[in-house]
Amino acid sequence: QELLPELVCRLIRADKGLEARLRLPSGDAISMHGWDGQCHVQTGSIYVPSGASGWELTVQKEGIKGKADGIYGTRTQSPGGLAPSESTFVFVAAHRWESKDDWVKARTAEGDWQGVRAYDAVDLVHWLEAIPSVATWLAEKIGKRPVGLRELASFWTEWSQATERPIAPALVLAGRDEEATRCVKWVQEGPSVLSLQGESAAEAISFVYAAIAQLPPAERDAFLTRCIVVTEAEQARRLGESLTSLYLIVDDADAGLVRRLVSQGHHVCSVFGSEIGIPGDVLR
C-alpha cells in the first residue's frame, strides 16, 4: 500500500519529466484525505492523460469493482479542486481486474468526467516494460534486481555508507564545481557522452549522483527516474532498445557501444577508475 503510490509517481515522472505537475503522496502521507494523486500535463501519453487528472489507487485483490464504484461516486460528488468536465478520472489496481474495460465503458457513458481510465497489474507491467529504469527500481525494492543493473540512488546509499560516518554529497563535490557543472550540463542537454574518471569507477558513479542531488527536487527526480547504472555490456545493449530515453551510467563499456547508445537517443556517462581505455576528452 505504501509502495504503489511511489511506483505510479516514478512512472509518471519518468514518462513526462518536468512537464508533469504532480502531487502523489507516498509512505506515511498516504493516509491524507482527498485524492491519492493529482497530475497535470500539457501533452498526454499512453498512460498519462493530457490536462488535469485525479488518480485513485488500490492494492485490494478482491472486490475491485466495488472499491472503484465507491471511490468514483465520492470523487464525482466531491472532486477536490478538479473540474470533472475538464479532467480525467484514473483508477489504478495493483492486481488483475478482468472487467476493467467494461467498467470504464460504463462510467464514460455516464458523462460525469471528461475521461475515465482504469489500469490493473497487466497495464502496470506494460508501463514498466516501457520504462526499464523504474522497473529496475521496483526490482530492487522486491529483491529481484537483475544482474548488471543498479538504481543510482541505491548505488549512492551503499557507497556513501562505506565509511564510519556516511559521506555527504557536498564532500564529494568539494573543489569540483566545474566538473559538477559539466555533469549537470550533460543531463540538461540532448543525448551525448560524458566520460568521467575517478579514483575508482564507483567514485565516478557516486559523483554523478552528488552533482544531480543539488538540483531542484523536480529536476533531480526527473533524472533519477530515468537513470540506470549498467555494469554489463549485454544489459546496456538491451537497454539501448528502450523507447524511453534513458540516462545510462556505464562501467567498462567499449567506445563503439557507447556511441551506439547515444545514437539510439540515450544520454551515456562512461565511467573509469584507471587509465585503461580512457578517451582523450575524459573529465577527471
PDB file of N, CA and C in Angstrom, residues 32 59 72 132 139 174 189 196 202 232 240-241:
ATOM      1  N   MET A  32      -3.545  10.758   4.105  1.00  0.00           N
ATOM      2  CA  MET A  32      -4.162  12.072   3.955  1.00  0.00           C
ATOM      3  C   MET A  32      -5.484  11.955   3.196  1.00  0.00           C
ATOM      4  N   VAL A  59      -4.623  -1.540  -3.563  1.00  0.00           N
ATOM      5  CA  VAL A  59      -3.910  -2.829  -3.589  1.00  0.00           C
ATOM      6  C   VAL A  59      -4.878  -3.960  -3.254  1.00  0.00           C
ATOM      7  N   TYR A  72     -15.300   6.291  -7.144  1.00  0.00           N
ATOM      8  CA  TYR A  72     -15.774   7.096  -8.283  1.00  0.00           C
ATOM      9  C   TYR A  72     -16.943   7.983  -7.853  1.00  0.00           C
ATOM     10  N   PRO A 132      12.357   0.950 -18.307  1.00  0.00           N
ATOM     11  CA  PRO A 132      13.169  -0.024 -17.555  1.00  0.00           C
ATOM     12  C   PRO A 132      13.880   0.556 -16.344  1.00  0.00           C
ATOM     13  N   ALA A 139      12.430  -3.668  -8.995  1.00  0.00           N
ATOM     14  CA  ALA A 139      13.088  -4.966  -8.816  1.00  0.00           C
ATOM     15  C   ALA A 139      13.969  -4.964  -7.567  1.00  0.00           C
ATOM     16  N   ALA A 174      33.223  18.857  -3.174  1.00  0.00           N
ATOM     17  CA  ALA A 174      34.141  19.892  -2.690  1.00  0.00           C
ATOM     18  C   ALA A 174      35.316  20.089  -3.645  1.00  0.00           C
ATOM     19  N   GLU A 189      21.154  18.846 -21.432  1.00  0.00           N
ATOM     20  CA  GLU A 189      21.181  18.996 -22.886  1.00  0.00           C
ATOM     21  C   GLU A 189      20.793  17.695 -23.578  1.00  0.00           C
ATOM     22  N   LEU A 196      33.890  10.117 -17.566  1.00  0.00           N
ATOM     23  CA  LEU A 196      34.193  10.573 -16.220  1.00  0.00           C
ATOM     24  C   LEU A 196      35.155   9.589 -15.549  1.00  0.00           C
ATOM     25  N   ALA A 202      33.447   3.385  -9.070  1.00  0.00           N
ATOM     26  CA  ALA A 202      32.382   3.626  -8.096  1.00  0.00           C
ATOM     27  C   ALA A 202      32.359   5.076  -7.647  1.00  0.00           C
ATOM     28  N   GLU A 232      27.185  -4.389 -17.116  1.00  0.00           N
ATOM     29  CA  GLU A 232      27.366  -5.477 -18.084  1.00  0.00           C
ATOM     30  C   GLU A 232      26.974  -4.992 -19.475  1.00  0.00           C
ATOM     31  N   GLY A 240      19.507  -0.194 -24.698  1.00  0.00           N
ATOM     32  CA  GLY A 240      19.576   0.691 -25.847  1.00  0.00           C
ATOM     33  C   GLY A 240      18.338   0.623 -26.720  1.00  0.00           C
ATOM     34  N   GLU A 241      17.627  -0.507 -26.688  1.00  0.00           N
ATOM     35  CA  GLU A 241      16.412  -0.673 -27.495  1.00  0.00           C
ATOM     36  C   GLU A 241      15.190  -0.031 -26.863  1.00  0.00           C
TER      37      GLU A 241
END
